[in-house]
Amino acid sequence: MATLLIAEHDNTTLSELTARGLSAAKALGAPVTVLVAGANCAKAAESAARLDGVEKVLLADAPHLEHQMAEPLGLLIAGLAGDFDAVIAAASTSGKNVLPRVAALLDVMQVSDAVAIVAPDTFVRSIYAGSALQTIRSTDAKKVITVRVSAFPATPESEKTSPVEKVDVPADPGLSAFETEEKPNDERPDLGGARIIISGGRAFGSRENFAKYLEPLALKLGAAIGASRAAVDSGYAANDLQVGQTGKIVAPDLYIACGISGAVQHLAGMKESRCIVAINKDPDAPIFRIADYGLVGDVFEILPAFEQKL
Ligand code: FAD
């Protein structure tokens, strides 16, 4: 029995998603090898080697892996999968992009977005926008699994460093080419791994207001900015900020929902947050039912006052 965990990194820094994914991988009960695939990514591989309980790190370093696109990465992982019983990755933008391709290449069913590992072949995943939990057993000989990393603690670093082994990388299949990438704001933490998230909803009424009221607060709090789907659909916030059933699933230490009603599809993405603060002018807004702290009031008055206090 052996497990292959796909690391998340930016070629230099290992994302916390890897340390969380490692806890899930270890729950399968087999030794865990971590794959760090990228370009000039030895530093990220060294960080992975320091994580507690990692058996070995495989370093796949090639120019065409720089952007970790699904086509070359899927091919690489499928080639390595022969030595493993399970391939596991975070159910992040990247994991959700590449693992279905790996499952297809291996001709197995993918287990998506597992929130608990019951046994090496049995997994719990949430369905119906988080309203029910489903326990499934996979009969495939090889398991391909994405996990909801917010459901697993981050594995700490250890004193011991595991070996890093270079692996051969298949040639670029040439199915895709990287064009450009836009990173909205590098100073803010990534939504998926942020400890504090301040989210805005339809209440802001415009892109200008959304930025004007939320950005200074996010900066002061060191928080990531999130948004409801209504805010995204109305053009107030970028698509990748959406939290919820069809957006990102997050579980920060602190989630501040501003002018968000608390529709079930939004709650599906944030209700596991450790502490939820809701600001809404409607005292009957459903968000208050799950909030630890609720403030009934106008976001346009409360947020500037909050910022001043900070
Ligand atoms: P609204 O529901 O319009 O709520 C706005 C809130 O702001 C109200 O509660 C109001 O009282 C309050 N408010 C207004 N003005 C102020 C003010 N000045 N000060 C304070 N409070 C104020 N939604 C998501 O968020 N994420 C998803 O991933 C998602 N996926 C979906 C998938 C499907 C299949 C479907 C059908 C829907 C999905 N939705 C999702 C949409 C969801 O159902 C809601 O429509 C959406 O979450 C509402 O966003 P909102 O709370 O910003 O807007």
mmCIF file of C-alpha atoms and ligand atoms in Angstrom:
data_model
loop_
_atom_site.group_PDB
_atom_site.id
_atom_site.type_symbol
_atom_site.label_atom_id
_atom_site.label_comp_id
_atom_site.label_asym_id
_atom_site.label_seq_id
_atom_site.Cartn_x
_atom_site.Cartn_y
_atom_site.Cartn_z
ATOM 1 C CA MET A 1 0.000 0.000 0.000
ATOM 2 C CA ALA A 2 1.308 3.461 -0.898
ATOM 3 C CA THR A 3 -0.223 6.891 -1.416
ATOM 4 C CA LEU A 4 0.844 9.683 -3.767
ATOM 5 C CA LEU A 5 -0.074 13.213 -2.658
ATOM 6 C CA ILE A 6 0.066 15.973 -5.265
ATOM 7 C CA ALA A 7 1.654 19.095 -3.753
ATOM 8 C CA GLU A 8 0.281 22.598 -4.298
ATOM 9 C CA HIS A 9 2.934 25.268 -4.682
ATOM 10 C CA ASP A 10 4.006 28.261 -6.781
ATOM 11 C CA ASN A 11 7.378 26.673 -7.673
ATOM 12 C CA THR A 12 8.952 28.299 -4.600
ATOM 13 C CA THR A 13 6.568 28.174 -1.668
ATOM 14 C CA LEU A 14 4.554 25.174 -0.618
ATOM 15 C CA SER A 15 0.890 26.004 -0.063
ATOM 16 C CA GLU A 16 -0.745 25.132 3.250
ATOM 17 C CA LEU A 17 -3.160 23.045 1.194
ATOM 18 C CA THR A 18 -0.372 20.454 0.909
ATOM 19 C CA ALA A 19 0.046 20.151 4.682
ATOM 20 C CA ARG A 20 -3.720 19.709 5.030
ATOM 21 C CA GLY A 21 -3.886 17.269 2.133
ATOM 22 C CA LEU A 22 -1.126 15.304 3.860
ATOM 23 C CA SER A 23 -3.340 14.738 6.924
ATOM 24 C CA ALA A 24 -5.975 13.262 4.625
ATOM 25 C CA ALA A 25 -3.385 11.181 2.768
ATOM 26 C CA LYS A 26 -2.013 9.787 6.039
ATOM 27 C CA ALA A 27 -5.541 8.781 7.086
ATOM 28 C CA LEU A 28 -5.440 6.213 4.270
ATOM 29 C CA GLY A 29 -2.961 4.353 6.463
ATOM 30 C CA ALA A 30 -0.173 3.844 3.906
ATOM 31 C CA PRO A 31 3.218 5.565 3.524
ATOM 32 C CA VAL A 32 2.816 8.902 1.730
ATOM 33 C CA THR A 33 5.013 10.102 -1.129
ATOM 34 C CA VAL A 34 4.574 13.752 -2.165
ATOM 35 C CA LEU A 35 4.902 14.792 -5.800
ATOM 36 C CA VAL A 36 6.223 18.308 -6.372
ATOM 37 C CA ALA A 37 5.865 19.051 -10.080
ATOM 38 C CA GLY A 38 6.834 22.375 -11.590
ATOM 39 C CA ALA A 39 9.784 24.315 -12.962
ATOM 40 C CA ASN A 40 12.731 25.260 -10.740
ATOM 41 C CA CYS A 41 10.671 23.997 -7.836
ATOM 42 C CA ALA A 42 13.402 22.377 -5.702
ATOM 43 C CA LYS A 43 12.679 24.823 -2.872
ATOM 44 C CA ALA A 44 9.049 23.715 -2.685
ATOM 45 C CA ALA A 45 10.224 20.079 -2.702
ATOM 46 C CA GLU A 46 12.541 20.798 0.257
ATOM 47 C CA SER A 47 9.592 22.251 2.186
ATOM 48 C CA ALA A 48 7.507 19.161 1.403
ATOM 49 C CA ALA A 49 10.337 16.937 2.645
ATOM 50 C CA ARG A 50 10.140 18.613 6.051
ATOM 51 C CA LEU A 51 6.465 17.780 6.599
ATOM 52 C CA ASP A 52 5.904 15.225 9.309
ATOM 53 C CA GLY A 53 5.326 11.684 8.116
ATOM 54 C CA VAL A 54 6.327 12.134 4.473
ATOM 55 C CA GLU A 55 8.095 8.983 3.265
ATOM 56 C CA LYS A 56 9.679 10.499 0.185
ATOM 57 C CA VAL A 57 9.332 13.493 -2.144
ATOM 58 C CA LEU A 58 9.324 13.056 -5.913
ATOM 59 C CA LEU A 59 10.613 16.118 -7.740
ATOM 60 C CA ALA A 60 9.419 16.512 -11.332
ATOM 61 C CA ASP A 61 11.179 19.577 -12.673
ATOM 62 C CA ALA A 62 10.650 20.628 -16.293
ATOM 63 C CA PRO A 63 9.983 23.960 -18.051
ATOM 64 C CA HIS A 64 6.626 22.806 -19.405
ATOM 65 C CA LEU A 65 5.400 22.064 -15.872
ATOM 66 C CA GLU A 66 5.922 25.653 -14.724
ATOM 67 C CA HIS A 67 2.199 26.464 -14.744
ATOM 68 C CA GLN A 68 1.149 22.973 -13.676
ATOM 69 C CA MET A 69 -1.412 22.686 -16.423
ATOM 70 C CA ALA A 70 -3.653 19.660 -16.311
ATOM 71 C CA GLU A 71 -2.520 18.113 -19.612
ATOM 72 C CA PRO A 72 1.219 17.561 -18.919
ATOM 73 C CA LEU A 73 0.693 17.151 -15.158
ATOM 74 C CA GLY A 74 -2.062 14.559 -15.623
ATOM 75 C CA LEU A 75 0.169 12.566 -17.926
ATOM 76 C CA LEU A 76 3.017 12.660 -15.405
ATOM 77 C CA ILE A 77 0.806 11.591 -12.485
ATOM 78 C CA ALA A 78 -0.882 8.798 -14.448
ATOM 79 C CA GLY A 79 2.587 7.490 -15.344
ATOM 80 C CA LEU A 80 3.683 7.480 -11.711
ATOM 81 C CA ALA A 81 0.404 6.036 -10.429
ATOM 82 C CA GLY A 82 1.515 2.464 -11.194
ATOM 83 C CA ASP A 83 3.539 2.457 -7.960
ATOM 84 C CA PHE A 84 0.670 3.701 -5.796
ATOM 85 C CA ASP A 85 -2.696 2.475 -4.550
ATOM 86 C CA ALA A 86 -4.092 5.966 -4.172
ATOM 87 C CA VAL A 87 -3.498 9.377 -5.731
ATOM 88 C CA ILE A 88 -4.780 12.247 -3.642
ATOM 89 C CA ALA A 89 -4.948 16.028 -4.099
ATOM 90 C CA ALA A 90 -6.723 19.015 -2.606
ATOM 91 C CA ALA A 91 -10.125 19.760 -4.119
ATOM 92 C CA SER A 92 -8.719 23.162 -5.086
ATOM 93 C CA THR A 93 -8.836 24.898 -8.458
ATOM 94 C CA SER A 94 -5.692 23.031 -9.448
ATOM 95 C CA GLY A 95 -6.632 19.631 -7.947
ATOM 96 C CA LYS A 96 -10.096 19.769 -9.491
ATOM 97 C CA ASN A 97 -8.474 20.563 -12.821
ATOM 98 C CA VAL A 98 -5.919 17.770 -12.962
ATOM 99 C CA LEU A 99 -7.270 14.786 -11.013
ATOM 100 C CA PRO A 100 -10.294 14.023 -13.212
ATOM 101 C CA ARG A 101 -7.817 13.779 -16.104
ATOM 102 C CA VAL A 102 -5.699 11.351 -14.064
ATOM 103 C CA ALA A 103 -8.784 9.264 -13.216
ATOM 104 C CA ALA A 104 -9.762 9.153 -16.890
ATOM 105 C CA LEU A 105 -6.253 8.123 -17.971
ATOM 106 C CA LEU A 106 -6.301 5.340 -15.339
ATOM 107 C CA ASP A 107 -9.904 4.436 -16.231
ATOM 108 C CA VAL A 108 -11.128 4.638 -12.634
ATOM 109 C CA MET A 109 -13.867 6.592 -10.883
ATOM 110 C CA GLN A 110 -12.769 9.703 -9.021
ATOM 111 C CA VAL A 111 -13.853 10.250 -5.425
ATOM 112 C CA SER A 112 -14.471 13.997 -5.289
ATOM 113 C CA ASP A 113 -14.308 16.424 -2.384
ATOM 114 C CA ALA A 114 -13.997 13.890 0.456
ATOM 115 C CA VAL A 115 -14.449 15.422 3.919
ATOM 116 C CA ALA A 116 -13.452 12.299 5.860
ATOM 117 C CA ILE A 117 -11.528 9.099 5.200
ATOM 118 C CA VAL A 118 -13.316 6.212 6.908
ATOM 119 C CA ALA A 119 -11.142 3.417 5.470
ATOM 120 C CA PRO A 120 -8.748 3.163 2.512
ATOM 121 C CA ASP A 121 -11.752 2.465 0.257
ATOM 122 C CA THR A 122 -14.483 4.359 2.108
ATOM 123 C CA PHE A 123 -15.011 8.107 2.084
ATOM 124 C CA VAL A 124 -17.497 10.703 3.300
ATOM 125 C CA ARG A 125 -18.469 13.555 1.006
ATOM 126 C CA SER A 126 -21.107 16.234 1.295
ATOM 127 C CA ILE A 127 -24.016 16.437 -1.135
ATOM 128 C CA TYR A 128 -27.015 18.702 -1.732
ATOM 129 C CA ALA A 129 -25.023 21.865 -1.016
ATOM 130 C CA GLY A 130 -23.769 20.458 2.257
ATOM 131 C CA SER A 131 -27.232 19.485 3.532
ATOM 132 C CA ALA A 132 -26.380 15.761 3.670
ATOM 133 C CA LEU A 133 -23.314 13.577 4.014
ATOM 134 C CA GLN A 134 -22.822 10.577 1.768
ATOM 135 C CA THR A 135 -20.562 7.637 2.630
ATOM 136 C CA ILE A 136 -19.243 5.875 -0.444
ATOM 137 C CA ARG A 137 -17.062 2.836 -1.033
ATOM 138 C CA SER A 138 -14.874 2.700 -4.091
ATOM 139 C CA THR A 139 -14.256 -0.727 -5.607
ATOM 140 C CA ASP A 140 -11.552 0.556 -7.958
ATOM 141 C CA ALA A 141 -8.154 -1.040 -7.374
ATOM 142 C CA LYS A 142 -6.566 2.396 -7.611
ATOM 143 C CA LYS A 143 -8.175 5.308 -5.840
ATOM 144 C CA VAL A 144 -8.097 8.841 -7.221
ATOM 145 C CA ILE A 145 -9.340 11.243 -4.557
ATOM 146 C CA THR A 146 -9.740 14.987 -4.109
ATOM 147 C CA VAL A 147 -10.238 16.120 -0.521
ATOM 148 C CA ARG A 148 -11.845 19.179 0.996
ATOM 149 C CA VAL A 149 -8.720 20.378 2.756
ATOM 150 C CA SER A 150 -10.605 22.638 5.170
ATOM 151 C CA ALA A 151 -11.872 19.429 6.837
ATOM 152 C CA PHE A 152 -8.337 18.285 7.680
ATOM 153 C CA PRO A 153 -5.734 19.873 9.983
ATOM 154 C CA ALA A 154 -2.394 20.981 8.584
ATOM 155 C CA THR A 155 0.412 18.484 9.250
ATOM 156 C CA PRO A 156 3.271 20.286 11.029
ATOM 157 C CA GLU A 157 6.922 20.176 10.010
ATOM 158 C CA SER A 158 9.187 17.684 11.730
ATOM 159 C CA GLU A 159 12.876 17.583 12.681
ATOM 160 C CA LYS A 160 13.448 14.867 10.132
ATOM 161 C CA THR A 161 13.803 15.561 6.408
ATOM 162 C CA SER A 162 12.685 12.889 3.984
ATOM 163 C CA PRO A 163 14.624 12.129 0.783
ATOM 164 C CA VAL A 164 13.912 14.053 -2.420
ATOM 165 C CA GLU A 165 14.153 11.951 -5.573
ATOM 166 C CA LYS A 166 14.133 13.355 -9.124
ATOM 167 C CA VAL A 167 11.789 11.664 -11.570
ATOM 168 C CA ASP A 168 11.714 11.657 -15.368
ATOM 169 C CA VAL A 169 9.068 13.904 -16.849
ATOM 170 C CA PRO A 170 7.176 12.828 -19.991
ATOM 171 C CA ALA A 171 7.492 15.213 -22.946
ATOM 172 C CA ASP A 172 4.897 17.960 -23.211
ATOM 173 C CA PRO A 173 1.858 16.390 -24.952
ATOM 174 C CA GLY A 174 1.363 19.775 -26.635
ATOM 175 C CA LEU A 175 -2.375 19.826 -25.927
ATOM 176 C CA SER A 176 -2.304 23.241 -24.290
ATOM 177 C CA ALA A 177 -0.053 26.264 -24.088
ATOM 178 C CA PHE A 178 0.188 28.814 -21.330
ATOM 179 C CA GLU A 179 -0.777 32.335 -22.424
ATOM 180 C CA THR A 180 -1.148 34.764 -19.525
ATOM 181 C CA GLU A 181 -2.163 34.855 -15.915
ATOM 182 C CA GLU A 182 -3.773 37.703 -13.998
ATOM 183 C CA LYS A 183 -3.273 37.854 -10.285
ATOM 184 C CA PRO A 184 -5.633 40.461 -8.887
ATOM 185 C CA ASN A 185 -3.783 41.340 -5.685
ATOM 186 C CA ASP A 186 -0.672 39.554 -4.510
ATOM 187 C CA GLU A 187 -0.655 41.241 -1.121
ATOM 188 C CA ARG A 188 -3.821 39.547 0.028
ATOM 189 C CA PRO A 189 -3.760 35.933 1.181
ATOM 190 C CA ASP A 190 -5.237 33.287 -1.064
ATOM 191 C CA LEU A 191 -8.937 32.726 -0.392
ATOM 192 C CA GLY A 192 -8.513 28.956 -0.087
ATOM 193 C CA GLY A 193 -5.927 29.111 2.710
ATOM 194 C CA ALA A 194 -6.740 32.434 4.429
ATOM 195 C CA ARG A 195 -7.209 32.524 8.206
ATOM 196 C CA ILE A 196 -9.505 35.545 7.962
ATOM 197 C CA ILE A 197 -12.011 36.200 5.175
ATOM 198 C CA ILE A 198 -14.196 39.268 4.803
ATOM 199 C CA SER A 199 -16.970 38.659 2.289
ATOM 200 C CA GLY A 200 -19.425 40.983 0.615
ATOM 201 C CA GLY A 201 -22.806 40.456 -0.943
ATOM 202 C CA ARG A 202 -25.369 42.202 -3.105
ATOM 203 C CA ALA A 203 -25.763 44.921 -0.464
ATOM 204 C CA PHE A 204 -22.744 46.844 -1.807
ATOM 205 C CA GLY A 205 -24.595 47.774 -4.966
ATOM 206 C CA SER A 206 -21.530 48.449 -7.129
ATOM 207 C CA ARG A 207 -17.981 47.310 -7.851
ATOM 208 C CA GLU A 208 -16.714 50.653 -6.541
ATOM 209 C CA ASN A 209 -18.479 50.264 -3.186
ATOM 210 C CA PHE A 210 -17.393 46.637 -2.877
ATOM 211 C CA ALA A 211 -13.749 47.686 -3.232
ATOM 212 C CA LYS A 212 -14.065 50.916 -1.240
ATOM 213 C CA TYR A 213 -15.590 49.306 1.854
ATOM 214 C CA LEU A 214 -13.930 45.893 1.873
ATOM 215 C CA GLU A 215 -10.375 46.402 0.585
ATOM 216 C CA PRO A 216 -9.065 48.717 3.350
ATOM 217 C CA LEU A 217 -10.513 46.384 5.980
ATOM 218 C CA ALA A 218 -9.005 43.305 4.338
ATOM 219 C CA LEU A 219 -5.640 45.045 4.273
ATOM 220 C CA LYS A 220 -5.812 45.940 7.973
ATOM 221 C CA LEU A 221 -6.989 42.470 8.974
ATOM 222 C CA GLY A 222 -4.577 40.622 6.665
ATOM 223 C CA ALA A 223 -7.692 38.983 5.283
ATOM 224 C CA ALA A 224 -8.725 37.553 1.937
ATOM 225 C CA ILE A 225 -11.819 38.983 0.270
ATOM 226 C CA GLY A 226 -14.726 36.710 -0.600
ATOM 227 C CA ALA A 227 -18.057 37.349 -2.294
ATOM 228 C CA SER A 228 -21.512 35.910 -2.653
ATOM 229 C CA ARG A 229 -22.626 34.733 -6.058
ATOM 230 C CA ALA A 230 -24.978 37.706 -6.299
ATOM 231 C CA ALA A 231 -22.001 40.032 -5.868
ATOM 232 C CA VAL A 232 -20.035 38.117 -8.503
ATOM 233 C CA ASP A 233 -22.937 37.901 -10.957
ATOM 234 C CA SER A 234 -23.576 41.630 -10.563
ATOM 235 C CA GLY A 235 -19.952 42.320 -11.472
ATOM 236 C CA TYR A 236 -18.923 43.712 -8.058
ATOM 237 C CA ALA A 237 -16.281 41.048 -7.501
ATOM 238 C CA ALA A 238 -14.135 38.703 -9.591
ATOM 239 C CA ASN A 239 -15.342 35.153 -10.224
ATOM 240 C CA ASP A 240 -12.561 33.532 -8.239
ATOM 241 C CA LEU A 241 -13.716 35.292 -5.061
ATOM 242 C CA GLN A 242 -17.037 33.446 -4.970
ATOM 243 C CA VAL A 243 -17.643 31.440 -1.832
ATOM 244 C CA GLY A 244 -20.238 28.699 -1.838
ATOM 245 C CA GLN A 245 -21.571 25.601 -3.498
ATOM 246 C CA THR A 246 -20.412 26.702 -6.929
ATOM 247 C CA GLY A 247 -17.478 28.730 -5.635
ATOM 248 C CA LYS A 248 -14.764 28.041 -3.092
ATOM 249 C CA ILE A 249 -15.298 26.030 0.076
ATOM 250 C CA VAL A 250 -13.516 27.788 2.915
ATOM 251 C CA ALA A 251 -13.133 27.278 6.659
ATOM 252 C CA PRO A 252 -11.076 30.173 8.037
ATOM 253 C CA ASP A 253 -10.688 31.026 11.718
ATOM 254 C CA LEU A 254 -12.824 34.121 11.142
ATOM 255 C CA TYR A 255 -15.428 34.721 8.410
ATOM 256 C CA ILE A 256 -17.071 38.150 8.272
ATOM 257 C CA ALA A 257 -20.158 38.155 6.044
ATOM 258 C CA CYS A 258 -21.199 41.681 5.081
ATOM 259 C CA GLY A 259 -24.563 42.256 3.427
ATOM 260 C CA ILE A 260 -24.970 38.576 2.595
ATOM 261 C CA SER A 261 -28.388 37.022 3.239
ATOM 262 C CA GLY A 262 -27.134 33.503 3.970
ATOM 263 C CA ALA A 263 -28.645 31.422 1.173
ATOM 264 C CA VAL A 264 -28.020 27.689 1.573
ATOM 265 C CA GLN A 265 -25.667 27.726 -1.432
ATOM 266 C CA HIS A 266 -23.503 30.396 0.224
ATOM 267 C CA LEU A 267 -23.551 28.630 3.605
ATOM 268 C CA ALA A 268 -22.351 25.436 1.893
ATOM 269 C CA GLY A 269 -19.053 27.196 1.263
ATOM 270 C CA MET A 270 -18.376 28.790 4.640
ATOM 271 C CA LYS A 271 -20.430 27.258 7.439
ATOM 272 C CA GLU A 272 -17.454 25.254 8.750
ATOM 273 C CA SER A 273 -15.614 28.512 9.571
ATOM 274 C CA ARG A 274 -14.485 28.597 13.183
ATOM 275 C CA CYS A 275 -16.070 31.965 13.996
ATOM 276 C CA ILE A 276 -18.715 33.621 11.836
ATOM 277 C CA VAL A 277 -19.580 37.317 12.109
ATOM 278 C CA ALA A 278 -22.571 38.574 10.125
ATOM 279 C CA ILE A 279 -23.486 42.183 9.387
ATOM 280 C CA ASN A 280 -26.906 42.659 7.840
ATOM 281 C CA LYS A 281 -29.622 45.272 8.137
ATOM 282 C CA ASP A 282 -32.362 42.645 8.140
ATOM 283 C CA PRO A 283 -32.638 41.061 11.622
ATOM 284 C CA ASP A 284 -34.358 38.028 10.056
ATOM 285 C CA ALA A 285 -31.601 37.326 7.527
ATOM 286 C CA PRO A 286 -30.841 33.548 7.562
ATOM 287 C CA ILE A 287 -27.108 34.242 7.988
ATOM 288 C CA PHE A 288 -27.794 35.143 11.630
ATOM 289 C CA ARG A 289 -28.892 31.550 12.309
ATOM 290 C CA ILE A 290 -25.351 30.286 11.848
ATOM 291 C CA ALA A 291 -23.447 33.392 12.976
ATOM 292 C CA ASP A 292 -21.500 33.387 16.225
ATOM 293 C CA TYR A 293 -21.783 37.183 16.321
ATOM 294 C CA GLY A 294 -24.447 39.166 14.529
ATOM 295 C CA LEU A 295 -24.638 42.907 13.952
ATOM 296 C CA VAL A 296 -27.930 44.282 12.697
ATOM 297 C CA GLY A 297 -27.098 47.437 10.776
ATOM 298 C CA ASP A 298 -26.001 49.114 7.591
ATOM 299 C CA VAL A 299 -22.667 47.936 6.144
ATOM 300 C CA PHE A 300 -22.020 51.478 4.867
ATOM 301 C CA GLU A 301 -22.018 52.736 8.461
ATOM 302 C CA ILE A 302 -20.590 49.738 10.305
ATOM 303 C CA LEU A 303 -17.610 48.974 8.068
ATOM 304 C CA PRO A 304 -16.025 52.464 8.126
ATOM 305 C CA ALA A 305 -16.499 52.556 11.913
ATOM 306 C CA PHE A 306 -14.931 49.093 12.178
ATOM 307 C CA GLU A 307 -11.985 50.194 10.060
ATOM 308 C CA GLN A 308 -11.451 53.272 12.188
ATOM 309 C CA LYS A 309 -11.421 51.156 15.358
ATOM 310 C CA LEU A 310 -8.840 48.827 13.836
HETATM 311 P P1 FAD B 1 -29.140 38.659 -1.352
HETATM 312 O O1 FAD B 1 -29.757 37.350 -1.087
HETATM 313 O O2 FAD B 1 -29.859 39.610 -2.219
HETATM 314 O O3 FAD B 1 -28.881 39.318 0.072
HETATM 315 C C1 FAD B 1 -28.406 40.609 0.267
HETATM 316 C C2 FAD B 1 -28.451 40.863 1.765
HETATM 317 O O4 FAD B 1 -27.895 42.129 2.041
HETATM 318 C C3 FAD B 1 -29.876 40.885 2.348
HETATM 319 O O5 FAD B 1 -29.920 39.969 3.424
HETATM 320 C C4 FAD B 1 -30.083 42.324 2.810
HETATM 321 O O6 FAD B 1 -30.814 42.395 4.015
HETATM 322 C C5 FAD B 1 -28.662 42.761 3.031
HETATM 323 N N1 FAD B 1 -28.454 44.198 2.866
HETATM 324 C C6 FAD B 1 -28.889 44.989 1.859
HETATM 325 N N2 FAD B 1 -28.418 46.242 2.020
HETATM 326 C C7 FAD B 1 -27.687 46.232 3.167
HETATM 327 C C8 FAD B 1 -26.929 47.205 3.845
HETATM 328 N N3 FAD B 1 -26.825 48.479 3.379
HETATM 329 N N4 FAD B 1 -26.318 46.875 5.005
HETATM 330 C C9 FAD B 1 -26.417 45.600 5.492
HETATM 331 N N5 FAD B 1 -27.102 44.633 4.867
HETATM 332 C C10 FAD B 1 -27.719 44.936 3.724
HETATM 333 N N6 FAD B 1 -24.561 31.867 -3.843
HETATM 334 C C11 FAD B 1 -23.328 32.001 -3.303
HETATM 335 O O7 FAD B 1 -23.063 32.957 -2.553
HETATM 336 N N7 FAD B 1 -22.348 31.083 -3.606
HETATM 337 C C12 FAD B 1 -22.555 30.020 -4.407
HETATM 338 O O8 FAD B 1 -21.617 29.248 -4.656
HETATM 339 C C13 FAD B 1 -23.845 29.851 -4.973
HETATM 340 N N8 FAD B 1 -24.112 28.783 -5.763
HETATM 341 C C14 FAD B 1 -25.398 28.629 -6.237
HETATM 342 C C15 FAD B 1 -25.711 27.489 -6.979
HETATM 343 C C16 FAD B 1 -26.993 27.296 -7.443
HETATM 344 C C17 FAD B 1 -27.310 26.059 -8.228
HETATM 345 C C18 FAD B 1 -27.987 28.269 -7.168
HETATM 346 C C19 FAD B 1 -29.392 28.062 -7.645
HETATM 347 C C20 FAD B 1 -27.687 29.391 -6.444
HETATM 348 C C21 FAD B 1 -26.391 29.600 -5.978
HETATM 349 N N9 FAD B 1 -26.061 30.735 -5.237
HETATM 350 C C22 FAD B 1 -24.826 30.829 -4.674
HETATM 351 C C23 FAD B 1 -26.977 31.877 -5.108
HETATM 352 C C24 FAD B 1 -27.733 31.940 -3.784
HETATM 353 O O9 FAD B 1 -28.911 31.194 -3.880
HETATM 354 C C25 FAD B 1 -28.089 33.416 -3.443
HETATM 355 O O10 FAD B 1 -28.826 33.953 -4.507
HETATM 356 C C26 FAD B 1 -26.905 34.308 -3.182
HETATM 357 O O11 FAD B 1 -26.023 33.718 -2.256
HETATM 358 C C27 FAD B 1 -27.387 35.642 -2.634
HETATM 359 O O12 FAD B 1 -26.307 36.519 -2.482
HETATM 360 P P2 FAD B 1 -26.411 37.729 -1.442
HETATM 361 O O13 FAD B 1 -26.616 37.170 -0.079
HETATM 362 O O14 FAD B 1 -25.253 38.607 -1.674
HETATM 363 O O15 FAD B 1 -27.690 38.524 -1.958
#
